[in-house]
Coordinates of C-alpha atoms in Angstrom, one line a residue:
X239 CA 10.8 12.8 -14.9
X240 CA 13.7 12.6 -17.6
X241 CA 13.2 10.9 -20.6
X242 CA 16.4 8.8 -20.1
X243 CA 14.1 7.5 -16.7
X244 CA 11.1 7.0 -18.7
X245 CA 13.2 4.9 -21.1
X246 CA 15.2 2.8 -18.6
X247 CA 11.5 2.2 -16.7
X248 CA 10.0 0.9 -20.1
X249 CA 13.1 -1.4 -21.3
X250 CA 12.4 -3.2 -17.7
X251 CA 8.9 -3.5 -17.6
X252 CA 9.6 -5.3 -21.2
X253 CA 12.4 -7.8 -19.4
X254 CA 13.5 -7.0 -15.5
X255 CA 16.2 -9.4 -15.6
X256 CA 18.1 -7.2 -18.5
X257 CA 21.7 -6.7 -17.6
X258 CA 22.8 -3.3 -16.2
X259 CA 25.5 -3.5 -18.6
X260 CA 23.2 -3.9 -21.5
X261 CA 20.8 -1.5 -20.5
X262 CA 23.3 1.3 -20.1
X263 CA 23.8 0.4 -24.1
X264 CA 20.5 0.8 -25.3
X265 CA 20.1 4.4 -23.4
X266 CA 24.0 5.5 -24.0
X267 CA 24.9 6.0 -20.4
X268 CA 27.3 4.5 -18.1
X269 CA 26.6 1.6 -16.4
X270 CA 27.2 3.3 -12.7
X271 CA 24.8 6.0 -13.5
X272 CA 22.1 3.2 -14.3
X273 CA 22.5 1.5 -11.2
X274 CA 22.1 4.9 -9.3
X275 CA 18.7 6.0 -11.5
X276 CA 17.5 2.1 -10.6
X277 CA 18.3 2.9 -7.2
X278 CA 16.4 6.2 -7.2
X279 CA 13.2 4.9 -8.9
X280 CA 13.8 1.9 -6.1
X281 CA 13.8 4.3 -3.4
X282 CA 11.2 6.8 -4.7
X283 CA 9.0 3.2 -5.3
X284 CA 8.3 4.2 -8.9
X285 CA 9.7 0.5 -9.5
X286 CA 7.8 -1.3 -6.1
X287 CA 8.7 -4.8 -7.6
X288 CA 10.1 -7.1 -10.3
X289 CA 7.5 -10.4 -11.5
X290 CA 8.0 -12.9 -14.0
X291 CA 5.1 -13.9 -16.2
X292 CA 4.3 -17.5 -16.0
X293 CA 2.1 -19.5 -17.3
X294 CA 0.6 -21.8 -14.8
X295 CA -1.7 -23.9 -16.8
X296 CA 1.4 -25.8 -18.3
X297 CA 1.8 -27.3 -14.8
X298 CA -0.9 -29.0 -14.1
X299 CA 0.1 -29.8 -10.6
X300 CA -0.4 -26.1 -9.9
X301 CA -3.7 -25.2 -11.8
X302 CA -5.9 -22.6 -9.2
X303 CA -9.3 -20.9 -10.5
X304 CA -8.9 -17.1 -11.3
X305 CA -12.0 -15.2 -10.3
X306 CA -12.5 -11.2 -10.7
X307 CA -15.2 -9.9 -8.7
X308 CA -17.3 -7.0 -9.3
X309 CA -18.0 -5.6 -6.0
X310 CA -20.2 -2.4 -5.2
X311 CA -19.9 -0.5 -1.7
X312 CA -20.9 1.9 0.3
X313 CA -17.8 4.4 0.8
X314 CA -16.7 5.5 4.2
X315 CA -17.0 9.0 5.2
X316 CA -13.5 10.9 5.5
X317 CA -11.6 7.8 4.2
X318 CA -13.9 6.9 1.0
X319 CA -13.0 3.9 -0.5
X320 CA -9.6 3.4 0.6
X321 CA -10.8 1.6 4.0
X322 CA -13.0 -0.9 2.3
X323 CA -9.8 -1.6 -0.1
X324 CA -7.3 -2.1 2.3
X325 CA -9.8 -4.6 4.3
X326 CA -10.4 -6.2 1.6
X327 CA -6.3 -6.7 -0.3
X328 CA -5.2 -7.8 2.7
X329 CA -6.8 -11.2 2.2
X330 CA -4.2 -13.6 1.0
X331 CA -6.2 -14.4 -1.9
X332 CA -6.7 -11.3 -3.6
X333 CA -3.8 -10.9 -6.2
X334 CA -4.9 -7.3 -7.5
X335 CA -7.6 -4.7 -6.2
X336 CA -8.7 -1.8 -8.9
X337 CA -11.2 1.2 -7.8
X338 CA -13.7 1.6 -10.6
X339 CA -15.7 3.9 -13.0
X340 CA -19.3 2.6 -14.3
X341 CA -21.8 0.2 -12.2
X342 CA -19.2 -1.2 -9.4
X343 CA -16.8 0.2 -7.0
X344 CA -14.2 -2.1 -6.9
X345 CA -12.8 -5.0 -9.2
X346 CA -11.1 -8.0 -7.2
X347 CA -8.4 -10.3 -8.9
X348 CA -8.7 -13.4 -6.8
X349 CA -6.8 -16.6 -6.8
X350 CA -7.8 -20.2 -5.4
X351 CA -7.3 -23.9 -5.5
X352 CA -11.5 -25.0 -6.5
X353 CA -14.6 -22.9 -7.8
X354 CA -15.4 -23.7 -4.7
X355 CA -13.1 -22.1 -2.6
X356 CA -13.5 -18.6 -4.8
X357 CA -17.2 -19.3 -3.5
X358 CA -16.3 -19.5 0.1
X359 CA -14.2 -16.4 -0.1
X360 CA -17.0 -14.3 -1.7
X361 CA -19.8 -15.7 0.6
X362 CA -17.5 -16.2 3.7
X363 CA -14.9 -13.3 3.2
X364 CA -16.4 -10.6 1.0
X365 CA -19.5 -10.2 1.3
X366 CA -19.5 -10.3 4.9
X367 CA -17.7 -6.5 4.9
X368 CA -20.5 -3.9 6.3
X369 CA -19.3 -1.8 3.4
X370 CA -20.3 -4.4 0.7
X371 CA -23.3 -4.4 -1.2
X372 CA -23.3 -6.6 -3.8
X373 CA -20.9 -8.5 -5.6
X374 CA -20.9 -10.0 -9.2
X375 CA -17.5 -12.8 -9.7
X376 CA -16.8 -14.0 -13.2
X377 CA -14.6 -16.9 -13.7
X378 CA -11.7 -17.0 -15.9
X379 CA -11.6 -19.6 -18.4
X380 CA -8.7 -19.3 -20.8
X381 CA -5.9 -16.7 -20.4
X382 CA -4.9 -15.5 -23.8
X383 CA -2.7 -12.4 -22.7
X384 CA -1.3 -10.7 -19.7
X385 CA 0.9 -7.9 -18.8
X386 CA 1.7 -7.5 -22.2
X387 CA 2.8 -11.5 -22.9
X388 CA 0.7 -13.4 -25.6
X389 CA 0.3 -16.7 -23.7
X390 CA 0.2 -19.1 -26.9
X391 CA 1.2 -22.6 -27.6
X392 CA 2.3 -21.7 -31.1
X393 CA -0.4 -24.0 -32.6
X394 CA -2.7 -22.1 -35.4
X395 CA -4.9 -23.3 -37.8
X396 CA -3.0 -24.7 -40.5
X397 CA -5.6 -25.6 -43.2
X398 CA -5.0 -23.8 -46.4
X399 CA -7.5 -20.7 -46.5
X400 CA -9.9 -21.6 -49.9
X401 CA -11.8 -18.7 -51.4
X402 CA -14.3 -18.9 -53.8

C-alpha cells in the first residue's frame, strides 16, 4: 500500500467527517484523486465503516451496562474458531468479538439495558453454545478512553500540590 493511502487512512480514522477538500491539502493531492483512493479502500473494504465516538453516559436516558466476556471453547474441526464466532456476533448484543492468546478463546464486547439482562445473555445465550466451555464477564464501570478519545469532563484536582 502507498504511503499517500496509509496517510489518507490515518487522517480519517483521527476525524471521518474531514472534508475531501481539506484532506487532499494535508497529503498534497488533488481533491478528485482522493475521492477515487476513498473509493478504492471503500471497495477493497480496507475502510468497512465510518463511527463517531460518543459518550453515552452524558445522557442518562440512554445509560446500558457494558460487559466483556471471557469465553473459552472447544474449536470446530476444519472451521476452528471461526464457526463458534460467527454464532456467537450475530447476536444483536455483541458490539465486538476478538479471538484470543492466553487462558480464553474469545473476548465478547456486549451491550445491554440492566446487569441483568448481560446475565440472561451469558446464561441464556452464550453459554448455551455446544462449543462453549466456560465463560468469565467483567463489568465495565467507568470508561476513561476509547478508540483513541480521552472521555474526560475537564475537571482535575485543583488543590495546590504542597511538598515538604
Amino acid at each position: 500500500m502507498e504511503e499517500k493511502h496509509r496517510e489518507i487512512l490515518q487522517l480519517l480514522e483521527e476525524n471521518a467527517r474531514i472534508p475531501v477538500e481539506t484532506l487532499a491539502k494535508m497529503v498534497d493531492l488533488p481533491v478528485a484523486e482522493i475521492e477515487a483512493i476513498i473509493k478504492k479502500l471503500e471497495e477493497k473494504k480496507v475502510i468497512v465503516g465510518y463511527s463517531t465516538v460518543i459518550d453515552w453516559s452524558k445522557i442518562v436516558e440512554t445509560e446500558t451496562v457494558t460487559a466483556t466476556i471471557d469465553v473459552k471453547v472447544t474449536p470446530k474441526r476444519g472451521v476452528g474458531f471461526d464457526d463458534v464466532a460467527e454464532r456467537i456476533y450475530r447476536f444483536p448484543e455483541v458490539r465486538a468479538l476478538y479471538l484470543m492468546s492466553g487462558a480464553y478463546d474469545l473476548s465478547v464486547v456486549i451491550e445491554g439495558k440492566t446487569m441483568n439482562e448481560v446475565a440472561r445473555f451469558v446464561s441464556d445465550k452464550l453459554s448455551t453454545i455446544d462449543s462453549v466451555i466456560s465463560t468469565t464477564t467483567h463489568f465495565q464501570l467507568k470508561k476513561y478512553k476509547h478508540d483513541g478519545v480521552v472521555f474526560s469532563d475537564g475537571e482535575g484536582d485543583h488543590r495546590i500540590v504542597i511538598t515538604p
